[in-house]
Structures are given as structure tokens and as C-alpha cells.
């Protein structure tokens, strides 16, 4: 399975050094404070983008949320687009890490593990009041291919998650839990689409029923043998 | 099946009448020009919103697109939110009318009619270069429940379209074309979700393959008997 790089694909760094001695006075790249600020900006960005979308989120409101002075944003990120692309990579990686840990520790069958992963998703969305969907799906709908850096990050995210689903379905097929007339990858793509569409519906209806349908009807009836 | 009102749910109207005689000098409500401008604003709005989303679309760019002077927007619509809600109702109704006409004239079986309806959708999205998804899905992702008027219009749109799918699946079940272990309405909700999620994926991938998967794998394999 391809692993999404944990580290951002680029990094802004600057150093303040004494011209005479070459001694480093301030190293922004390695400064713990800079890393903290960077992480805080990413966390605030995820929150704001989940609620207001790409165009509805201004750099200013993110800086305000973490008390970072206006103007210093570009010390951390070269552009809004690069910031969002980096944030999407961070967002998906934290979800994948969580899912991988859950799967690795699961004693349930592959199909039950898949079911439980989605059930955990339902609990998370319900705790958020059904207002925030999947950030990947929401931004795919809003900006699609118009922001190249973000599009690449979202495609990688979708593929990485789909690979996890494929592996579980493949194992479930081997154990005779899931129908075998279609390849696991094809079924995983349908599960991805169905879940993302159900998340849109959840936002409209303000309830998790469309997500529960994916488990109760799609996984348990259409996929399960 | 509930029918979405063809007429907008509200209308701004103003008349200029002579105080002495009561004769109408100008009736904005019934003026053909006003109706034309209103329709042109809605068409331009659909185009802009499909490309740039709710927050990425300004009133100014819509007015510019149809050469309507700045400031006159509020003669036609009380707010941006009301405009978008009205536009969504118009958008879905034109699609429903088209689908209803196609279904009424179809000589194919119910399942084949459903298949053909989605195939027509694929051709439309492909002709648009896979950049514009379903306006309902895209705005549901972006603004969800944050704009009450739009949310109501989107919910009504989703229900109206789902009702059409339900009816076709119900007929297909009666004719033994579709599995009968789940109610038609439950299957229709899954089809809705799967299609809307596949549209997100289409925008990311820049190709209609995820939509074709819905027909080839979901409808033809998971639903069909």
C-alpha cells in the first residue's frame, strides 16, 4: 500500500546567522516554536475549512484563531493553496494512522473490522453535530481540479483510503464474507463513493441516517454474502 | 411524487403608478424584460456557482456576466442566499422535467430506463470536461446547513430526485429485474449517495470512470438480479 508522506512535501526555512562568525542566532526551520505555530495553523485551518470551505476561509481568520500576527503566515507557507494542500495531507495521514492502528489491533473478521471503522466514523460525525463532512469530499466538491496542489493531495488521500478498504474487502472475500463476483478494488471504489455521497446527505439532513444506511444496507446486504 | 414548484417560492415586484389616475406606468413584476433579466441572472448564477462555489461566487461577477448594472440585483432578489435557493429550485426542476419526459417516453424496461438516465448524466458531465459536478451535491458539501433557505431547496431537490429513482426501482422490482430483499426507497438512497460521491471523485480524477462504475457495478451487479 502506498504510504502518504508524513512530512509535508516542502518546507519554508530561514536562518538568522552572524555574518562574522557564522553562528546561528535563530533557526526558523528547526525552532520548536515555529513547528508549534505551523501545527497550530494547520489544526485551525482544518477546523475553519471544515466549516466554511476553501473560499469561505480567509488566512486572517486562521491567524486570528491561533493569535499569530498578520503577515507572518508566509514565513510558514508560501501560499494559501500550498497551506491547504499541506493541511489535507496532514488531515488524511492522521486518519489513516488511526485506522491502521485500529485494524492492526482488531480481533474481528475483516468485514467486521470494516464495519467498525465506519461505525467509528459515524460516532465522530455525530459528535460534530453532523455539520462537518469529510474534508476531502467537501473540498473536492468546492474546488475540484481548480487548485492543482490541493487536487493532488486529495487524489492521494482518496487513493490511500481506498487501498485500506480494498485490503479489508479482499481479506473478507478470501474468508467468504463478501461477494466475489467483482474485484475488491471495484467494490472499494463503490464504498468510497457511497460513503462520501452519504456524508453530503448527512450535512443536508442534519442526521447520520444516510451514513448508517451505508453500513446496514450497503455493507451488510449488498456486499456481504 | 411530490412536485417541486416550478415557480420560485417568492417574487420581488414593484409598480410605478400615477397617483391621480392609478394607471400603471411600469410593472416590474409583469415586465417581460424583468423576467428575462431574472432568468439570465439565474442561468449565469448556475454557471458561476458550478465553477466557483457559493463563497467563490460574487454577485458582481454574475451581474457582469449578464451586463446588468451593479446595484439592481436587489430589484430581483432580496439576498444572495435567496437568489441561490431560487436558482437551486430552478436547477433541479429543469433536470426533473427532462428526466420525467425521458421516462414517460421510454420504451425500455424500468431498470434500463434508470441505466439510460444515468448514462445521459455521464454524457453531460463529460461534455463539461468533468469539472462541474452536481450543483446540489457541490453546495451541500460547501454550505450544508449554514444557509437555511439553500438547505431547504437542496433537501427538496434530493428528495424529489430520490422519489424518481425509487419509483423506477420499485417497478424494476415488480418486473423481477432488481433484488427484492431491501425496499426500493432504501436502494434509491444508496444509488443517490453512490452517484453523488462518484461525482466528487470525477472532479478529482478529471474523468467519468467513477460514474460509469455506478452503472456497471452498482446498478448492473449489486442491484440487478
Short mmCIF file of N, CA and C in Angstrom, two decimals, chain B residues 28-132:
data_model
loop_
_atom_site.label_atom_id
_atom_site.label_comp_id
_atom_site.label_asym_id
_atom_site.label_seq_id
_atom_site.Cartn_x
_atom_site.Cartn_y
_atom_site.Cartn_z
N UNK B 28 -42.91 46.11 -12.81
CA UNK B 28 -41.68 45.31 -12.81
C UNK B 28 -41.98 43.82 -12.74
N UNK B 29 -43.09 43.51 -12.04
CA UNK B 29 -43.43 42.11 -11.84
C UNK B 29 -43.77 41.43 -13.17
N UNK B 30 -44.53 42.15 -13.98
CA UNK B 30 -45.00 41.51 -15.20
C UNK B 30 -44.18 41.87 -16.43
N UNK B 31 -43.22 42.76 -16.22
CA UNK B 31 -42.41 43.17 -17.35
C UNK B 31 -41.65 41.97 -17.93
N UNK B 32 -41.77 41.79 -19.25
CA UNK B 32 -41.07 40.68 -19.90
C UNK B 32 -39.57 40.85 -19.72
N UNK B 33 -39.12 42.11 -19.76
CA UNK B 33 -37.69 42.37 -19.63
C UNK B 33 -37.19 41.94 -18.24
N UNK B 34 -38.03 42.25 -17.22
CA UNK B 34 -37.64 41.88 -15.85
C UNK B 34 -37.54 40.36 -15.73
N UNK B 35 -38.49 39.66 -16.34
CA UNK B 35 -38.46 38.19 -16.28
C UNK B 35 -37.24 37.66 -17.02
N UNK B 36 -36.93 38.29 -18.16
CA UNK B 36 -35.76 37.87 -18.93
C UNK B 36 -34.49 38.07 -18.11
N UNK B 37 -34.39 39.23 -17.46
CA UNK B 37 -33.20 39.54 -16.67
C UNK B 37 -33.08 38.55 -15.51
N UNK B 38 -34.22 38.30 -14.89
CA UNK B 38 -34.25 37.35 -13.78
C UNK B 38 -33.74 35.98 -14.23
N UNK B 39 -34.26 35.50 -15.36
CA UNK B 39 -33.83 34.20 -15.89
C UNK B 39 -32.35 34.22 -16.25
N UNK B 40 -31.90 35.33 -16.82
CA UNK B 40 -30.49 35.43 -17.22
C UNK B 40 -29.60 35.39 -15.98
N UNK B 41 -30.03 36.06 -14.91
CA UNK B 41 -29.25 36.05 -13.66
C UNK B 41 -29.17 34.63 -13.10
N UNK B 42 -30.28 33.92 -13.16
CA UNK B 42 -30.30 32.54 -12.66
C UNK B 42 -29.38 31.64 -13.49
N UNK B 43 -29.45 31.77 -14.80
CA UNK B 43 -28.59 30.95 -15.66
C UNK B 43 -27.11 31.26 -15.41
N UNK B 44 -26.80 32.55 -15.31
CA UNK B 44 -25.40 32.94 -15.05
C UNK B 44 -24.97 32.45 -13.67
N UNK B 45 -25.90 32.50 -12.73
CA UNK B 45 -25.60 32.04 -11.37
C UNK B 45 -25.29 30.56 -11.33
N UNK B 46 -26.05 29.76 -12.06
CA UNK B 46 -25.81 28.31 -12.10
C UNK B 46 -24.41 28.04 -12.64
N UNK B 47 -24.06 28.75 -13.71
CA UNK B 47 -22.74 28.59 -14.34
C UNK B 47 -21.61 28.95 -13.36
N UNK B 48 -21.75 30.11 -12.72
CA UNK B 48 -20.68 30.59 -11.83
C UNK B 48 -20.58 29.72 -10.57
N UNK B 49 -21.73 29.38 -9.99
CA UNK B 49 -21.72 28.57 -8.77
C UNK B 49 -21.18 27.17 -9.02
N UNK B 50 -21.47 26.63 -10.21
CA UNK B 50 -20.97 25.30 -10.54
C UNK B 50 -19.45 25.31 -10.62
N UNK B 51 -18.90 26.44 -11.04
CA UNK B 51 -17.45 26.53 -11.20
C UNK B 51 -16.73 27.01 -9.94
N UNK B 52 -17.33 27.96 -9.21
CA UNK B 52 -16.60 28.60 -8.11
C UNK B 52 -17.21 28.39 -6.73
N UNK B 53 -18.35 27.74 -6.65
CA UNK B 53 -18.97 27.50 -5.35
C UNK B 53 -19.67 28.74 -4.80
N UNK B 54 -20.28 28.59 -3.63
CA UNK B 54 -21.08 29.66 -3.04
C UNK B 54 -20.21 30.85 -2.64
N UNK B 55 -19.17 30.56 -1.86
CA UNK B 55 -18.34 31.66 -1.36
C UNK B 55 -17.44 32.23 -2.44
N UNK B 56 -17.14 31.41 -3.46
CA UNK B 56 -16.25 31.88 -4.52
C UNK B 56 -16.99 32.66 -5.61
N UNK B 57 -18.31 32.75 -5.48
CA UNK B 57 -19.10 33.48 -6.47
C UNK B 57 -19.63 34.78 -5.88
N UNK B 58 -19.25 35.87 -6.47
CA UNK B 58 -19.75 37.17 -6.01
C UNK B 58 -20.91 37.62 -6.88
N UNK B 59 -21.79 38.42 -6.27
CA UNK B 59 -22.93 38.97 -7.02
C UNK B 59 -22.40 39.76 -8.23
N UNK B 60 -21.30 40.46 -8.03
CA UNK B 60 -20.76 41.32 -9.09
C UNK B 60 -20.43 40.50 -10.35
N UNK B 61 -19.81 39.34 -10.17
CA UNK B 61 -19.42 38.58 -11.36
C UNK B 61 -20.63 38.03 -12.11
N UNK B 62 -21.73 37.80 -11.36
CA UNK B 62 -22.97 37.34 -12.02
C UNK B 62 -23.59 38.49 -12.82
N UNK B 63 -23.62 39.67 -12.18
CA UNK B 63 -24.17 40.85 -12.86
C UNK B 63 -23.34 41.19 -14.10
N UNK B 64 -22.03 41.10 -13.95
CA UNK B 64 -21.14 41.38 -15.09
C UNK B 64 -21.42 40.42 -16.24
N UNK B 65 -21.65 39.14 -15.88
CA UNK B 65 -21.84 38.11 -16.93
C UNK B 65 -23.07 38.40 -17.78
N UNK B 66 -24.07 39.06 -17.20
CA UNK B 66 -25.29 39.32 -17.99
C UNK B 66 -25.49 40.81 -18.26
N UNK B 67 -24.42 41.60 -18.00
CA UNK B 67 -24.47 43.04 -18.28
C UNK B 67 -25.61 43.76 -17.57
N UNK B 68 -25.83 43.39 -16.33
CA UNK B 68 -26.85 44.08 -15.53
C UNK B 68 -26.12 45.04 -14.61
N UNK B 69 -26.58 46.30 -14.54
CA UNK B 69 -25.85 47.28 -13.73
C UNK B 69 -25.80 46.92 -12.26
N UNK B 70 -24.64 47.19 -11.69
CA UNK B 70 -24.42 46.94 -10.26
C UNK B 70 -25.51 47.67 -9.46
N UNK B 71 -26.00 47.06 -8.45
CA UNK B 71 -26.99 47.75 -7.61
C UNK B 71 -28.41 47.33 -7.93
N UNK B 72 -28.63 46.80 -9.15
CA UNK B 72 -30.01 46.46 -9.49
C UNK B 72 -30.36 45.02 -9.10
N UNK B 73 -29.35 44.27 -8.62
CA UNK B 73 -29.58 42.88 -8.22
C UNK B 73 -30.75 42.77 -7.25
N UNK B 74 -30.79 43.68 -6.29
CA UNK B 74 -31.80 43.58 -5.23
C UNK B 74 -33.21 43.97 -5.70
N UNK B 75 -33.31 44.43 -6.96
CA UNK B 75 -34.64 44.58 -7.54
C UNK B 75 -35.24 43.21 -7.85
N UNK B 76 -34.35 42.26 -8.03
CA UNK B 76 -34.81 40.94 -8.45
C UNK B 76 -34.81 39.91 -7.32
N UNK B 77 -33.82 40.01 -6.44
CA UNK B 77 -33.69 39.03 -5.35
C UNK B 77 -33.36 39.76 -4.05
N UNK B 78 -33.99 39.34 -2.94
CA UNK B 78 -33.77 40.06 -1.67
C UNK B 78 -32.38 39.84 -1.08
N UNK B 79 -31.70 38.75 -1.43
CA UNK B 79 -30.37 38.48 -0.86
C UNK B 79 -29.67 37.44 -1.72
N UNK B 80 -28.37 37.31 -1.50
CA UNK B 80 -27.61 36.28 -2.23
C UNK B 80 -28.16 34.90 -1.88
N UNK B 81 -28.46 34.71 -0.59
CA UNK B 81 -28.94 33.39 -0.16
C UNK B 81 -30.28 33.04 -0.83
N UNK B 82 -31.18 34.02 -0.88
CA UNK B 82 -32.48 33.78 -1.52
C UNK B 82 -32.30 33.51 -3.01
N UNK B 83 -31.37 34.23 -3.61
CA UNK B 83 -31.06 34.03 -5.04
C UNK B 83 -30.59 32.60 -5.29
N UNK B 84 -29.66 32.14 -4.48
CA UNK B 84 -29.11 30.79 -4.67
C UNK B 84 -30.18 29.73 -4.41
N UNK B 85 -31.02 29.95 -3.40
CA UNK B 85 -32.10 28.99 -3.11
C UNK B 85 -33.04 28.89 -4.31
N UNK B 86 -33.37 30.04 -4.89
CA UNK B 86 -34.27 30.07 -6.03
C UNK B 86 -33.63 29.38 -7.23
N UNK B 87 -32.38 29.67 -7.41
CA UNK B 87 -31.59 29.09 -8.50
C UNK B 87 -31.51 27.56 -8.38
N UNK B 88 -31.37 27.07 -7.15
CA UNK B 88 -31.30 25.62 -6.93
C UNK B 88 -32.62 24.96 -7.29
N UNK B 89 -33.72 25.63 -6.92
CA UNK B 89 -35.05 25.10 -7.25
C UNK B 89 -35.21 25.04 -8.77
N UNK B 90 -34.78 26.10 -9.44
CA UNK B 90 -34.84 26.16 -10.90
C UNK B 90 -33.98 25.05 -11.52
N UNK B 91 -32.76 24.90 -10.98
CA UNK B 91 -31.81 23.91 -11.49
C UNK B 91 -32.39 22.50 -11.41
N UNK B 92 -32.90 22.13 -10.24
CA UNK B 92 -33.41 20.76 -10.08
C UNK B 92 -34.66 20.56 -10.92
N UNK B 93 -35.53 21.61 -10.97
CA UNK B 93 -36.77 21.42 -11.73
C UNK B 93 -36.51 21.19 -13.20
N UNK B 94 -35.53 21.88 -13.76
CA UNK B 94 -35.25 21.68 -15.18
C UNK B 94 -34.72 20.26 -15.42
N UNK B 95 -33.92 19.75 -14.46
CA UNK B 95 -33.43 18.37 -14.59
C UNK B 95 -34.57 17.37 -14.42
N UNK B 96 -35.45 17.62 -13.45
CA UNK B 96 -36.56 16.69 -13.21
C UNK B 96 -37.50 16.65 -14.42
N UNK B 97 -37.76 17.83 -15.00
CA UNK B 97 -38.65 17.89 -16.17
C UNK B 97 -38.08 17.05 -17.30
N UNK B 98 -36.77 17.21 -17.49
CA UNK B 98 -36.09 16.48 -18.56
C UNK B 98 -36.17 14.97 -18.31
N UNK B 99 -35.90 14.59 -17.06
CA UNK B 99 -35.94 13.17 -16.70
C UNK B 99 -37.35 12.60 -16.81
N UNK B 100 -38.33 13.38 -16.36
CA UNK B 100 -39.72 12.90 -16.40
C UNK B 100 -40.15 12.67 -17.85
N UNK B 101 -39.75 13.59 -18.73
CA UNK B 101 -40.11 13.46 -20.14
C UNK B 101 -39.44 12.21 -20.73
N UNK B 102 -38.18 12.01 -20.36
CA UNK B 102 -37.44 10.84 -20.87
C UNK B 102 -38.10 9.55 -20.39
N UNK B 103 -38.42 9.51 -19.09
CA UNK B 103 -39.04 8.31 -18.51
C UNK B 103 -40.40 8.04 -19.14
N UNK B 104 -41.19 9.11 -19.31
CA UNK B 104 -42.53 8.93 -19.87
C UNK B 104 -42.47 8.38 -21.29
N UNK B 105 -41.45 8.76 -22.04
CA UNK B 105 -41.34 8.32 -23.45
C UNK B 105 -40.52 7.04 -23.63
N UNK B 106 -39.95 6.53 -22.51
CA UNK B 106 -39.07 5.38 -22.63
C UNK B 106 -39.86 4.09 -22.93
N UNK B 107 -39.33 3.33 -23.88
CA UNK B 107 -39.94 2.02 -24.14
C UNK B 107 -39.11 0.91 -23.50
N UNK B 108 -38.04 1.30 -22.82
CA UNK B 108 -37.17 0.32 -22.17
C UNK B 108 -37.79 -0.14 -20.86
N UNK B 109 -37.24 -1.21 -20.30
CA UNK B 109 -37.71 -1.70 -19.00
C UNK B 109 -37.34 -0.67 -17.94
N UNK B 110 -37.96 -0.74 -16.75
CA UNK B 110 -37.64 0.24 -15.70
C UNK B 110 -36.14 0.30 -15.37
N UNK B 111 -35.48 -0.85 -15.26
CA UNK B 111 -34.06 -0.85 -14.93
C UNK B 111 -33.23 -0.23 -16.06
N UNK B 112 -33.61 -0.55 -17.30
CA UNK B 112 -32.89 0.04 -18.44
C UNK B 112 -33.13 1.54 -18.53
N UNK B 113 -34.33 1.97 -18.18
CA UNK B 113 -34.61 3.40 -18.18
C UNK B 113 -33.73 4.10 -17.15
N UNK B 114 -33.62 3.51 -15.97
CA UNK B 114 -32.76 4.08 -14.92
C UNK B 114 -31.30 4.15 -15.42
N UNK B 115 -30.86 3.06 -16.01
CA UNK B 115 -29.50 2.99 -16.54
C UNK B 115 -29.27 4.10 -17.58
N UNK B 116 -30.25 4.27 -18.47
CA UNK B 116 -30.12 5.29 -19.53
C UNK B 116 -30.12 6.71 -18.97
N UNK B 117 -30.90 6.91 -17.91
CA UNK B 117 -30.92 8.24 -17.28
C UNK B 117 -29.53 8.59 -16.75
N UNK B 118 -28.89 7.64 -16.09
CA UNK B 118 -27.54 7.90 -15.56
C UNK B 118 -26.53 8.02 -16.70
N UNK B 119 -26.73 7.24 -17.77
CA UNK B 119 -25.82 7.33 -18.92
C UNK B 119 -25.89 8.72 -19.55
N UNK B 120 -27.10 9.28 -19.61
CA UNK B 120 -27.26 10.64 -20.12
C UNK B 120 -26.50 11.63 -19.21
N UNK B 121 -26.58 11.38 -17.91
CA UNK B 121 -25.84 12.22 -16.96
C UNK B 121 -24.35 12.18 -17.23
N UNK B 122 -23.84 10.97 -17.47
CA UNK B 122 -22.40 10.82 -17.75
C UNK B 122 -22.01 11.63 -18.98
N UNK B 123 -22.85 11.54 -20.02
CA UNK B 123 -22.54 12.29 -21.26
C UNK B 123 -22.51 13.80 -20.99
N UNK B 124 -23.44 14.27 -20.16
CA UNK B 124 -23.49 15.71 -19.85
C UNK B 124 -22.23 16.13 -19.10
N UNK B 125 -21.87 15.36 -18.07
CA UNK B 125 -20.69 15.74 -17.27
C UNK B 125 -19.41 15.64 -18.10
N UNK B 126 -19.36 14.67 -19.00
CA UNK B 126 -18.18 14.52 -19.86
C UNK B 126 -18.07 15.73 -20.81
N UNK B 127 -19.23 16.16 -21.32
CA UNK B 127 -19.23 17.32 -22.23
C UNK B 127 -18.74 18.57 -21.51
N UNK B 128 -18.93 18.62 -20.19
CA UNK B 128 -18.47 19.77 -19.39
C UNK B 128 -17.02 19.59 -18.94
N UNK B 129 -16.36 18.56 -19.45
CA UNK B 129 -14.95 18.36 -19.12
C UNK B 129 -14.72 17.84 -17.71
N UNK B 130 -15.76 17.24 -17.11
CA UNK B 130 -15.66 16.63 -15.77
C UNK B 130 -15.29 17.65 -14.69
N UNK B 131 -15.52 18.92 -14.96
CA UNK B 131 -15.16 19.93 -13.96
C UNK B 131 -16.35 20.34 -13.09
N UNK B 132 -17.54 20.29 -13.66
CA UNK B 132 -18.72 20.67 -12.89
C UNK B 132 -19.42 19.41 -12.38
#
